[in-house]
Coordinates of C-alpha atoms in Angstrom, one line a residue:
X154 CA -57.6 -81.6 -32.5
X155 CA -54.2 -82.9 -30.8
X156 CA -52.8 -79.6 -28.3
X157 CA -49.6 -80.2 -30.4
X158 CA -51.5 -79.4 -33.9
X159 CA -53.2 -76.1 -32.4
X160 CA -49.8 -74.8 -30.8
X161 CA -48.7 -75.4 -34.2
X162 CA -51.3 -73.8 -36.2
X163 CA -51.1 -70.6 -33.4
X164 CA -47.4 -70.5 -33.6
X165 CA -47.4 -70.2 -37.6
X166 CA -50.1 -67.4 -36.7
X167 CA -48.4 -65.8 -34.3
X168 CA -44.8 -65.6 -36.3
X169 CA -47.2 -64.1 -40.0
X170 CA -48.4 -61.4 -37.7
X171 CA -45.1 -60.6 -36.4
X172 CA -43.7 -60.3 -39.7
X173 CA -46.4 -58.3 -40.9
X174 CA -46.4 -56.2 -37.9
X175 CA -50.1 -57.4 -36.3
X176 CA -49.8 -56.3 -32.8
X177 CA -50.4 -59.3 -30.0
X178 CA -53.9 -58.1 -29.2
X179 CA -54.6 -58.8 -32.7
X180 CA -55.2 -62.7 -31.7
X181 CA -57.4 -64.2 -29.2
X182 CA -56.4 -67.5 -28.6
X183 CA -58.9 -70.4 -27.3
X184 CA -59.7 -73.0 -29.8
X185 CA -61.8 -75.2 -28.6
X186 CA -61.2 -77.0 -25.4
X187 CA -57.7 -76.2 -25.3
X188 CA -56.8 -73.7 -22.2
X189 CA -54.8 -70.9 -24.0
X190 CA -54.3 -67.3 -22.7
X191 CA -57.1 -64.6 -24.2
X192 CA -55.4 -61.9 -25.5
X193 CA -58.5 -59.5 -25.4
X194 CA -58.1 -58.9 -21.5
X195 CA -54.1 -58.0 -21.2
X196 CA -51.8 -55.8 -22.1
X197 CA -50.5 -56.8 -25.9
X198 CA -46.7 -57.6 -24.3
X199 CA -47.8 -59.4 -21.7
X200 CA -50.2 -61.2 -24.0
X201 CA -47.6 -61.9 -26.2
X202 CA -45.6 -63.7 -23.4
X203 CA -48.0 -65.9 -22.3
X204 CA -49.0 -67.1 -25.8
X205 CA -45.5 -67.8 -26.3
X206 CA -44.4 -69.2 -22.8
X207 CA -48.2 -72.1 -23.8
X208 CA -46.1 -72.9 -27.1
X209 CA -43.0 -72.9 -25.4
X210 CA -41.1 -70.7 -27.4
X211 CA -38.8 -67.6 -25.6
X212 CA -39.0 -64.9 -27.3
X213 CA -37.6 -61.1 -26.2
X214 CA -40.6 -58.5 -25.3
X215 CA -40.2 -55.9 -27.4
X216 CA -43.8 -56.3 -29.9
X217 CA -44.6 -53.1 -28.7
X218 CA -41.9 -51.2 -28.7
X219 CA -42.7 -50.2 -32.8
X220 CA -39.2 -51.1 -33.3
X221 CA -38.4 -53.5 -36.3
X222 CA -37.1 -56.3 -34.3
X223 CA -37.2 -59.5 -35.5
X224 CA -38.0 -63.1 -33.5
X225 CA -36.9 -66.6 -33.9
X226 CA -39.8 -68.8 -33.2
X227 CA -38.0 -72.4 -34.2
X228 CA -37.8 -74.4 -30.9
X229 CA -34.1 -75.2 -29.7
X230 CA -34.5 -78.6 -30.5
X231 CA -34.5 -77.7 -34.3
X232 CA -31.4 -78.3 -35.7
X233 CA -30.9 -74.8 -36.8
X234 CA -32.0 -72.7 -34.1
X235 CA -28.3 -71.4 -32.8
X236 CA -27.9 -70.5 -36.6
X237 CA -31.4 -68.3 -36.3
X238 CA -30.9 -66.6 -33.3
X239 CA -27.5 -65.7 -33.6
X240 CA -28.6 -63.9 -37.0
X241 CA -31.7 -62.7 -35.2
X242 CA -29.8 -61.2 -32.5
X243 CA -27.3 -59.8 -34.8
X244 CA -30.0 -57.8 -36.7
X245 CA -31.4 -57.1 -33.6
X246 CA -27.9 -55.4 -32.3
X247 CA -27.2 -53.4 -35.7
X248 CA -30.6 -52.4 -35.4
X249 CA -30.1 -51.1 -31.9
X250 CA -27.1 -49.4 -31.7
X251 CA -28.8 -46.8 -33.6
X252 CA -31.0 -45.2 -30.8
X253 CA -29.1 -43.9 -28.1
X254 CA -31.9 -41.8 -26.6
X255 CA -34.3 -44.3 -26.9
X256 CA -34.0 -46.2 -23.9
X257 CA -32.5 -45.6 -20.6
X258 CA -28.2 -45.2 -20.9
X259 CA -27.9 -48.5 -18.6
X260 CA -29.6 -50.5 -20.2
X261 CA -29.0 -49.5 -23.9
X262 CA -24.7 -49.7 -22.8
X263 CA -25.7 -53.1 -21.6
X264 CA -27.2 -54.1 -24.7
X265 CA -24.4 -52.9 -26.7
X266 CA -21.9 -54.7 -24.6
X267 CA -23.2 -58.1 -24.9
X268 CA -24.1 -57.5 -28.9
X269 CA -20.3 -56.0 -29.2
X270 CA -19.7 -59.4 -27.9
X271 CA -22.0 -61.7 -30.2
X272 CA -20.6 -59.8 -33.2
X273 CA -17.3 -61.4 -33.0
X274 CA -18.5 -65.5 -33.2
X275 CA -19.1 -67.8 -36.3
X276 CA -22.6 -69.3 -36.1
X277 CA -21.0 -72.4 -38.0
X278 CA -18.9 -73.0 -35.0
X279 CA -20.6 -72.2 -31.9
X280 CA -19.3 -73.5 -28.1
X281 CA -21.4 -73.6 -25.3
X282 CA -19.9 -70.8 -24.0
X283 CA -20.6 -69.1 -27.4
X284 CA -24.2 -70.2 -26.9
X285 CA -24.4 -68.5 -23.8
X286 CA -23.2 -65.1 -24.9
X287 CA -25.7 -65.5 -27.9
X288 CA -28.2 -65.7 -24.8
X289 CA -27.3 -62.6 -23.3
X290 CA -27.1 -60.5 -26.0
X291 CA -30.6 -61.8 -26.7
X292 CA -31.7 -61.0 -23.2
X293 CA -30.0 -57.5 -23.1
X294 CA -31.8 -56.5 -25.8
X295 CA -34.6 -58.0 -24.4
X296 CA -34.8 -55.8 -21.9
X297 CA -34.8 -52.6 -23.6
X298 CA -38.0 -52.7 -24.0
X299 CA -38.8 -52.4 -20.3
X300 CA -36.3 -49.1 -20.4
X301 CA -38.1 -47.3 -23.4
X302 CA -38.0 -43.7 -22.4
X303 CA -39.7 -42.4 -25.8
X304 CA -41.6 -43.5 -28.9
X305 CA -39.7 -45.5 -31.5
X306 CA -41.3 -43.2 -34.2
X307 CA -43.1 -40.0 -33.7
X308 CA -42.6 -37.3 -35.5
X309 CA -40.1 -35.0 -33.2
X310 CA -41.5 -36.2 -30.4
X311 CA -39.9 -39.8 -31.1
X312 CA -36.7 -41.3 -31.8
X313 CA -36.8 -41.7 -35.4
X314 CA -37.5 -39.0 -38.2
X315 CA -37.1 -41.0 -41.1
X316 CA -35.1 -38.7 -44.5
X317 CA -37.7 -40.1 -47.1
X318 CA -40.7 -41.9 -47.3
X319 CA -42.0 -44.8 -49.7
X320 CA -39.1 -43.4 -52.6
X321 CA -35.4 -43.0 -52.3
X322 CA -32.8 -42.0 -54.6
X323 CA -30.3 -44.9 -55.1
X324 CA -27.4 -44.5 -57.5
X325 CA -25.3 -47.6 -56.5
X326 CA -25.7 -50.5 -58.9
X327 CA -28.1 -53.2 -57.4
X328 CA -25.6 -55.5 -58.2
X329 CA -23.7 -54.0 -55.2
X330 CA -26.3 -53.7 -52.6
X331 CA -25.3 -56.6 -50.5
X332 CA -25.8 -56.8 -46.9
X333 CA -23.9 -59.9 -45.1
X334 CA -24.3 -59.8 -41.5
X335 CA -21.1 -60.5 -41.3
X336 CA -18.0 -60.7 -44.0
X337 CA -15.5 -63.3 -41.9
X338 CA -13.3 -61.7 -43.8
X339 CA -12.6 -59.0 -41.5
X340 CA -15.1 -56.8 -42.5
X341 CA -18.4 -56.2 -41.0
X342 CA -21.2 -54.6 -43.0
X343 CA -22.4 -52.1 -40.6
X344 CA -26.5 -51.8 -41.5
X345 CA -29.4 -54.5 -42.2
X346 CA -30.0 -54.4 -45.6
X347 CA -33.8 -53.0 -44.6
X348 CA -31.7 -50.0 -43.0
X349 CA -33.6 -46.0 -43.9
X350 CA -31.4 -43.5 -43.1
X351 CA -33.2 -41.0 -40.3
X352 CA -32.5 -38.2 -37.8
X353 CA -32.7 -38.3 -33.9
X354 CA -34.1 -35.1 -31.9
X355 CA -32.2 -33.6 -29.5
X356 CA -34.2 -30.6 -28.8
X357 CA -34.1 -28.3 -26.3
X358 CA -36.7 -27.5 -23.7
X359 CA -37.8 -24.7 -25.8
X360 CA -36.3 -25.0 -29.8
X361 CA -37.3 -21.6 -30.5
X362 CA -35.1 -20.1 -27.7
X363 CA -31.3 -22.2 -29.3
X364 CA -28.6 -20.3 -30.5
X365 CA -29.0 -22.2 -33.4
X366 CA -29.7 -25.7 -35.1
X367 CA -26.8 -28.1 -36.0
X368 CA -27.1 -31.2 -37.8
X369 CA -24.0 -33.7 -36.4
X370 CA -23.3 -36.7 -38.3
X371 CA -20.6 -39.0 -37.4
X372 CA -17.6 -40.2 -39.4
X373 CA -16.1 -43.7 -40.0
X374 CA -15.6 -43.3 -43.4
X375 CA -18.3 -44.6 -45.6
X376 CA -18.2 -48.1 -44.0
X377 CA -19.9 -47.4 -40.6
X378 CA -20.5 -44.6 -37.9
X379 CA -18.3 -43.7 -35.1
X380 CA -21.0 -42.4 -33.2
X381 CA -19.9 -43.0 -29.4
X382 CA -17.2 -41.0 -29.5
X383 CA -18.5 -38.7 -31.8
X384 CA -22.5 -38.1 -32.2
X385 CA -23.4 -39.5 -29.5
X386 CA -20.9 -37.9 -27.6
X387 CA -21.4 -34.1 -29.3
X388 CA -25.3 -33.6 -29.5
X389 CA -25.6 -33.5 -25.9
X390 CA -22.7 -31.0 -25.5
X391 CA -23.8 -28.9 -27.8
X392 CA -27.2 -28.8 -26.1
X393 CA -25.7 -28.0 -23.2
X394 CA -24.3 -24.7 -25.4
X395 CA -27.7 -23.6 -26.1
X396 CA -28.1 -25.5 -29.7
X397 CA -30.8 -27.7 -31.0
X398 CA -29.3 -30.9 -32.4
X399 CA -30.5 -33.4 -35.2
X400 CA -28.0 -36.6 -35.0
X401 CA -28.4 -38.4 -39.0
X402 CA -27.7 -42.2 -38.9
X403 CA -26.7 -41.7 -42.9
X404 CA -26.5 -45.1 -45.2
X405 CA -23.0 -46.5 -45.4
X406 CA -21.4 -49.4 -47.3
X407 CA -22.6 -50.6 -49.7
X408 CA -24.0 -47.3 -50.7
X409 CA -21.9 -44.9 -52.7
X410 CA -20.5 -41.7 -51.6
X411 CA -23.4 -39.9 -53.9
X412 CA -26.0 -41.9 -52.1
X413 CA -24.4 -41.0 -48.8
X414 CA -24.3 -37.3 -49.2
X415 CA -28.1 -36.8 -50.6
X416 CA -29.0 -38.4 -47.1
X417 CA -27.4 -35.8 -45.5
X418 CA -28.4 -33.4 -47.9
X419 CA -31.8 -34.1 -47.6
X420 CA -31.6 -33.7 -43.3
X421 CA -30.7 -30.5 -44.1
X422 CA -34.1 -29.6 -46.1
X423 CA -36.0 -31.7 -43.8
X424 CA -34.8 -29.6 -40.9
X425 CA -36.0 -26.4 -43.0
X426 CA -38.8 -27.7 -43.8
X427 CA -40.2 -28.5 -40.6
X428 CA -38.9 -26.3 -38.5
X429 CA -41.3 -24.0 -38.1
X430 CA -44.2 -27.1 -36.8
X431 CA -41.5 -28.1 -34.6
X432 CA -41.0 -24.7 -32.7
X433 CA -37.4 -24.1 -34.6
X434 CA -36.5 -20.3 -35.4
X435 CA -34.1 -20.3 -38.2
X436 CA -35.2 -16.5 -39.1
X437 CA -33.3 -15.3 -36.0
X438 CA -30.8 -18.5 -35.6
X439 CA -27.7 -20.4 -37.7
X440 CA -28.3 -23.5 -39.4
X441 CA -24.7 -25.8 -39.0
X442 CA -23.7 -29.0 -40.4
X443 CA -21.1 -30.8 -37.7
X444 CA -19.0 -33.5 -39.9
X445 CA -16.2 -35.8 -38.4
X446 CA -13.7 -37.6 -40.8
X447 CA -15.6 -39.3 -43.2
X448 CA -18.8 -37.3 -42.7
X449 CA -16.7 -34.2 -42.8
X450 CA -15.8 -35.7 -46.3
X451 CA -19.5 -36.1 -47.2
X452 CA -20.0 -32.1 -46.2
X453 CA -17.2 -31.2 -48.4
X454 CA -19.2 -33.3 -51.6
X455 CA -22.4 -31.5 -50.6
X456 CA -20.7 -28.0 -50.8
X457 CA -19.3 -29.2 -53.9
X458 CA -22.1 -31.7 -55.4
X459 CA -25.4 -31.1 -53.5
X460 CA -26.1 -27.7 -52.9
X461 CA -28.9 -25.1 -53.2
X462 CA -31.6 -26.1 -55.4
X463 CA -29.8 -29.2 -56.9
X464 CA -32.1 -32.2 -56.4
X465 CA -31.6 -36.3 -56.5
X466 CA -32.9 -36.9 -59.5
X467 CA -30.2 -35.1 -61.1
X468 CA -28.3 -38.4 -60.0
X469 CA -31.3 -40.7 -60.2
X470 CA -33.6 -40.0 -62.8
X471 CA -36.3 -42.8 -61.4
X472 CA -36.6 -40.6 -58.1
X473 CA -39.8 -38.1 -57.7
X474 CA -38.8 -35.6 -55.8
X475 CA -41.2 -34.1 -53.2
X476 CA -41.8 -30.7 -51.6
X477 CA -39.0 -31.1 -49.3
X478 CA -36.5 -30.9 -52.3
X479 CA -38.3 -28.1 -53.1
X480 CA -36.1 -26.7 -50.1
X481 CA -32.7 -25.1 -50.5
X482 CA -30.4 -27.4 -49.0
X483 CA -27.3 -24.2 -48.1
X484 CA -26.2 -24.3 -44.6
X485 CA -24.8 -21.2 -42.5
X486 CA -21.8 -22.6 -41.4
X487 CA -19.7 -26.1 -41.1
X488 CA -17.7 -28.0 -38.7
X489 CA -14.8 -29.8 -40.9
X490 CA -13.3 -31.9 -37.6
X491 CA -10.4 -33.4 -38.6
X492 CA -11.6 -33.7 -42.3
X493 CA -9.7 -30.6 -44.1
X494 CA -9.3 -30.7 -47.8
X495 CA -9.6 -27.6 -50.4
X496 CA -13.1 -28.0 -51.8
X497 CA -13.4 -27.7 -56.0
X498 CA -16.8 -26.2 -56.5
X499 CA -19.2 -23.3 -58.5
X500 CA -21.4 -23.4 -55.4
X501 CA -21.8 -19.6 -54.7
X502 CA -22.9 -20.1 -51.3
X503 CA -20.2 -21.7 -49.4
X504 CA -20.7 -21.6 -45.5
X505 CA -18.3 -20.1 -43.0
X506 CA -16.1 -22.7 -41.7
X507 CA -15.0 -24.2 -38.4
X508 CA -12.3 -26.2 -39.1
X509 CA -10.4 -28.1 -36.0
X510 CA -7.5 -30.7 -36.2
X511 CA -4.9 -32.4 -34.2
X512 CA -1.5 -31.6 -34.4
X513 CA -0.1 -35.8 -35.0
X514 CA -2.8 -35.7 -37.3
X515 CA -2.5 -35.3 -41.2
X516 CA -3.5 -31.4 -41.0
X517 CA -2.0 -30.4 -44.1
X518 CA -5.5 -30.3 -45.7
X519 CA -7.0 -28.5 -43.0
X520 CA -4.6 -25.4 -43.3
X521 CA -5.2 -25.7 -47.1
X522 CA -8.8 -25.3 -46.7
X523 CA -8.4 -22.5 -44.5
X524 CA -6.0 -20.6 -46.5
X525 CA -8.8 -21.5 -49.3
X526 CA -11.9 -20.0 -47.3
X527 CA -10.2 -17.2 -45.9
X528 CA -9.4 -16.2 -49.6
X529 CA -13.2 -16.5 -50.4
X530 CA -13.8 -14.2 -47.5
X531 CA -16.0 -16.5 -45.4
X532 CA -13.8 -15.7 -42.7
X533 CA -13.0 -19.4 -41.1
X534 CA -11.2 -20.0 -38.5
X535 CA -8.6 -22.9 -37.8
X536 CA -7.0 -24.7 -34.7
X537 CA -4.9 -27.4 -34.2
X538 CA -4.7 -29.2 -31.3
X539 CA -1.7 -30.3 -29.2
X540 CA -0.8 -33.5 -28.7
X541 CA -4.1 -35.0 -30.3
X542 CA -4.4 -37.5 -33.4
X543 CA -7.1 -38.6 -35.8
X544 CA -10.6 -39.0 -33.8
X545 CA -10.9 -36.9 -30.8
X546 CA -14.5 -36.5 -31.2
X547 CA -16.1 -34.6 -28.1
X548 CA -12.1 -33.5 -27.2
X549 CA -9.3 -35.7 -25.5
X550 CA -9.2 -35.8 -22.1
X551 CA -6.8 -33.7 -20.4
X552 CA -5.9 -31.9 -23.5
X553 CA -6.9 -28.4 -24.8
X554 CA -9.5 -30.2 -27.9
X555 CA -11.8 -30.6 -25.0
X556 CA -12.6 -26.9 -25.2
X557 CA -13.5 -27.2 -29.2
X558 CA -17.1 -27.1 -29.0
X559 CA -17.2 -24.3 -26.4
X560 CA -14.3 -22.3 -29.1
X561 CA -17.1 -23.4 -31.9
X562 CA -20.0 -21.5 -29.9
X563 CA -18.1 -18.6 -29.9
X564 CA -17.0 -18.4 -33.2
X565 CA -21.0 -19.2 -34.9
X566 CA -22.2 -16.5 -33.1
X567 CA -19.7 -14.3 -34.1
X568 CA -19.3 -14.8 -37.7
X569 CA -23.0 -15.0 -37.6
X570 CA -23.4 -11.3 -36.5
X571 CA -25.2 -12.6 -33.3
X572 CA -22.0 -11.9 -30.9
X573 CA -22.8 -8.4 -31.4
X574 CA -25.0 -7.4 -29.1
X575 CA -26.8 -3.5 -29.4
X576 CA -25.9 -0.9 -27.3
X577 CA -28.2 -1.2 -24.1
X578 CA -27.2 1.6 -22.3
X579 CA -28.3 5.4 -21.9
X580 CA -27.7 7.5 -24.5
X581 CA -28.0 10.9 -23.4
X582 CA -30.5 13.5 -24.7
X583 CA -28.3 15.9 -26.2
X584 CA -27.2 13.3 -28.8
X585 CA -29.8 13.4 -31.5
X586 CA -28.3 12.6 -35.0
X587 CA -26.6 8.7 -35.1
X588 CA -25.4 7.0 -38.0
X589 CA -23.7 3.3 -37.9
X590 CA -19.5 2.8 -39.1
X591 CA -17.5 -0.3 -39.4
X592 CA -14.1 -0.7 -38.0
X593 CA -11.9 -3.6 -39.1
X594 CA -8.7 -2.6 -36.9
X595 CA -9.7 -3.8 -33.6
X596 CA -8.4 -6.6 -32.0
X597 CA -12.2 -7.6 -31.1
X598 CA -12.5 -8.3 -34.5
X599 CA -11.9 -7.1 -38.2
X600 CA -15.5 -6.1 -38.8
X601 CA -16.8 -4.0 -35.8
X602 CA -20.4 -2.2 -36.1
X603 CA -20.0 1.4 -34.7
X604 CA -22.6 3.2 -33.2
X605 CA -21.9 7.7 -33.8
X606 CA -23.7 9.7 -31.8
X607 CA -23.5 13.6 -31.8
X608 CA -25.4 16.7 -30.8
X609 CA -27.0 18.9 -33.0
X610 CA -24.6 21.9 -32.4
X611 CA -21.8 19.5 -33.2
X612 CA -19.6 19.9 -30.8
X613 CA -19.4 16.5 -29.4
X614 CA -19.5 12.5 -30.3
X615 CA -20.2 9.5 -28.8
X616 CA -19.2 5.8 -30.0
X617 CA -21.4 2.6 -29.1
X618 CA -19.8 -0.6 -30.0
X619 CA -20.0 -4.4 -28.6
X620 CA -16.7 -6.1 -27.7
X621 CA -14.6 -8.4 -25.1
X622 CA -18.7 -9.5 -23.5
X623 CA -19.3 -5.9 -22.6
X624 CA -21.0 -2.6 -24.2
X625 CA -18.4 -0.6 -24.9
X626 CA -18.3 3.4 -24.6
X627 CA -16.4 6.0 -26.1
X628 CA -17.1 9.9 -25.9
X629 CA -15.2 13.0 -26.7
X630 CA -15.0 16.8 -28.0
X631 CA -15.2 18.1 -31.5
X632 CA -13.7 21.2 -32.6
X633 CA -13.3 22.1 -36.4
X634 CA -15.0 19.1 -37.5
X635 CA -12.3 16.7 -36.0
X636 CA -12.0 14.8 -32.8
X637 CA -9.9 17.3 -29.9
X638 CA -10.1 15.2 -26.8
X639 CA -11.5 12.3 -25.4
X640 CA -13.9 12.6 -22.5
X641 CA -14.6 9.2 -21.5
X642 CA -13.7 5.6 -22.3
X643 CA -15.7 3.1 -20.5
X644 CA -12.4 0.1 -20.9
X645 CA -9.6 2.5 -21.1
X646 CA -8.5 1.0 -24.3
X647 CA -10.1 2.7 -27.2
X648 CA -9.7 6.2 -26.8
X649 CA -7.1 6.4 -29.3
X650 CA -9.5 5.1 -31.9
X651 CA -11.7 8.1 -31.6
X652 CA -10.7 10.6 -34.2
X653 CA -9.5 7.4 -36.9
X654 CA -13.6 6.4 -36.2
X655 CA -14.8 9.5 -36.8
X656 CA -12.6 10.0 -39.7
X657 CA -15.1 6.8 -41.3
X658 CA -18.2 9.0 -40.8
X659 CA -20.1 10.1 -43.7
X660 CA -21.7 13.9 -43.3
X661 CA -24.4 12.9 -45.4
X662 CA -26.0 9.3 -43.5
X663 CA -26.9 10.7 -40.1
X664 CA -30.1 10.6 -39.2
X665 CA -32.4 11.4 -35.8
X666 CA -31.9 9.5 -33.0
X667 CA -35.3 7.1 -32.1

């Protein structure tokens, strides 16, 4: 048998095992007397490589990485080979620019830089030059696979928790579903048509000790995913905050909006659902869901469309749902980030609302959706940001939206009750009956737990309350039943509140003191 027939034979091999995902130590290569590398003694990447450098083919390292890249194995003397590895790389890219924590920053940037770059040529009109940038996108990605920091898919220890497994819901007609790699129209189809929609970690060092859990999607309408400036940018913050992060790379065009939102829909129950195995307290934490523009749209239709115990095959009766539907999808509160609009729904368990926008944007909807919460009572809260437009993401530099994440914290724990720390001081002995008020006149807030204290004789009270990032202290005399004087006021401020509080006690509620 000629060499050339056998590299033949091994490269037709070689590329059916890649496609079926065999890994490189899958082949041992030495027929007969031909001198080929032994792939039972070496790593499977560097087996790979010297298979491939014997045929003479150059293909990226990355067989291990369990990433679903794809390889061109024509030789660059065949007439279409800049065609093929241009669309190679191009999956390649699309595919890539989806794990940001899955390889070192460096080399990840790099690798979107130069596939930023490939993106904009026409394979039917390629230029050396052209040719050349082709090659370094190639080689940039490439070389990911020599900066993996993680596992492309292991459960939360990986990069990519895929939303379903061998089933999911589609309601957009087939007819639809089609994936270009590029429209030379103008308009780029943003996924590989082989794209599952997934969630990326970012967990804290200990998930059972976060404020909270917040699922952040990106927007760019329904066409793509701003997720540098937005995601990508956010998750890390809000780590930094004290918050366990899922980022969800959701389908976009050609998928409908319906197809969208169950994606993100179904994050939500697979957060609930596993959060226990993955050390995630949601008993004693908030649950958020943090859209941006288009994906603050896609919150707004799950409030409206895909809520509670609704499920996807009420949209697509060939789906079987699974025990994760089983889950209720409600949230405990949602970012709207420069995506306000009033919400038309029967969903009786609408989330408190953080809802930020800037000021040369089109806020109009914002302050309507506000008006609309706060007349539900889900007490939102609004803010519109100077000198900012459309897609601040993370905040604008030098302007005051770069403090809307740290505002956000604030308010989630509030309206979550969590703000309100207990009393942690000494009560004194003598106080031995206690029964709990709430106040919704201080400028702390318009629903204030009050802790009453008073002595068994009567003659004096004591008020415990949380406020301003202090334990607050109130004492004073009671004669006749009624407040006479105040004794002590640990902040000088709410002495004057005494008798109205203990005018909201009930003579009937106390009980002993623990």
């Amino acid at each position: 048998m000629k060499n050339t027939s056998v590299k033949t034979m091994v490269a037709s091999v070689l590329a059916v095992g890649l496609v079926m995902s065999i890994p490189a130590s899958a082949f041992a290569v030495s027929p007969g007397d031909v001198s080929a590398p032994s792939a039972q003694s070496v790593d499977s990447s560097e087996n790979c490589a010297q298979i491939l450098d014997w045929l003479g083919i150059q293909i990226p390292r990355h067989f291990d990485s369990q990433a679903p890249y794809k390889v061109n194995t024509l030789p660059e003397s065949d007439p279409n080979y800049w065609q093929a590895e241009w669309e190679t790389q191009v999956y390649n890219y699309k595919m890539v620019r989806n794990y940001p924590t899955l390889y070192t920053q460096d080399a990840w940037d790099a690798a979107q830089s130069a596939g930023t770059v490939m993106m904009g040529l026409h394979p039917e009109s390629l230029t050396d030059a052209n040719k050349q940038q082709i090659l370094a996108a190639r080689d940039a990605i490439a070389d990911l696979a020599d900066h993996q920091l993680k596992p492309f898919s292991d459960g939360i220890n990986g990069e990519v928790i895929y939303l379903w497994g061998d089933d999911m819901p589609v309601t957009t007609p087939t007819s639809d579903l089609q994936f270009p790699l590029v429209n030379y129209e103008g308009e780029a189809v943003y996924d590989n048509a082989d794209f599952q929609p997934f969630l990326i970690p970012y967990l804290l060092d200990d998930p059972s000790s976060a404020k909270g859990t917040i699922l952040v999607t990106s927007g760019g309408g329904n066409t793509s995913r701003s997720n540098p400036v937005e995601a990508y940018a956010v998750c890390p913050e809000f780590n930094k905050l004290g918050y366990n992060c899922f980022l969800l790379q959701r389908r976009v065009a050609p998928y409908n909006n319906d197809d969208i939102v169950m994606d993100m829909q179904r994050a939500v129950r697979v957060i609930k659902y596993n959060a226990e195995s993955w050390g995630i307290d949601l008993d004693n934490s908030l649950l958020a869901v943090s859209g941006y523009s288009g994906s603050g749209g896609n919150i707004r239709t799950m409030l409206e469309k895909f809520y509670g115990s609704i499920t996807p095959n009420q949209f697509d009766p060939d789906y079987v749902c699974d025990a994760v539907d089983a889950v209720n999808s409600d949230v405990d509160v949602a970012h709207l980030i420069y995506s306000g609009a009033p919400i038309e729904t029967e969903n009786p368990n609408l989330p408190h609302m953080f809802i930020a926008v800037g000021a040369d944007d089109q806020w109009e909807g914002s302050l309507e959706l506000f008006k609309q919460a706060y007349d539900l009572g889900l007490d939102p809260e609004l803010h519109v940001y100077g000198l900012n437009g459309h897609g601040f993401g993370a905040g604008m530099e030098g302007t005051s939206s770069m403090t809307w994440m740290e505002t956000c914290d604030l308010y989630m724990q509030k309206v979550m009750g969590y703000a309100e720390i207990p009393f942690t001081g000494e009560i004194p002995a003598e106080y031995t009956l206690t029964q709990q008020v709430h106040v919704n006149w201080f400028p702390i807030g318009d629903d204030v737990t009050v802790n009453v204290y008073t002595t068994a004789d009567g003659g004096k009270c004591l008020f415990t309350f949380f406020g301003w990032g202090e334990n607050i202290m109130v004492e004073g005399l009671l004669i006749g039943g009624h407040v006479a004087s105040v004794t002590y006021d640990s902040v000088g401020y709410f002495g004057q509140d005494a008798a109205k509080m203990w005018d909201l006690v009930d003579p009937s509620a106390w009980v002993p003191v623990n």
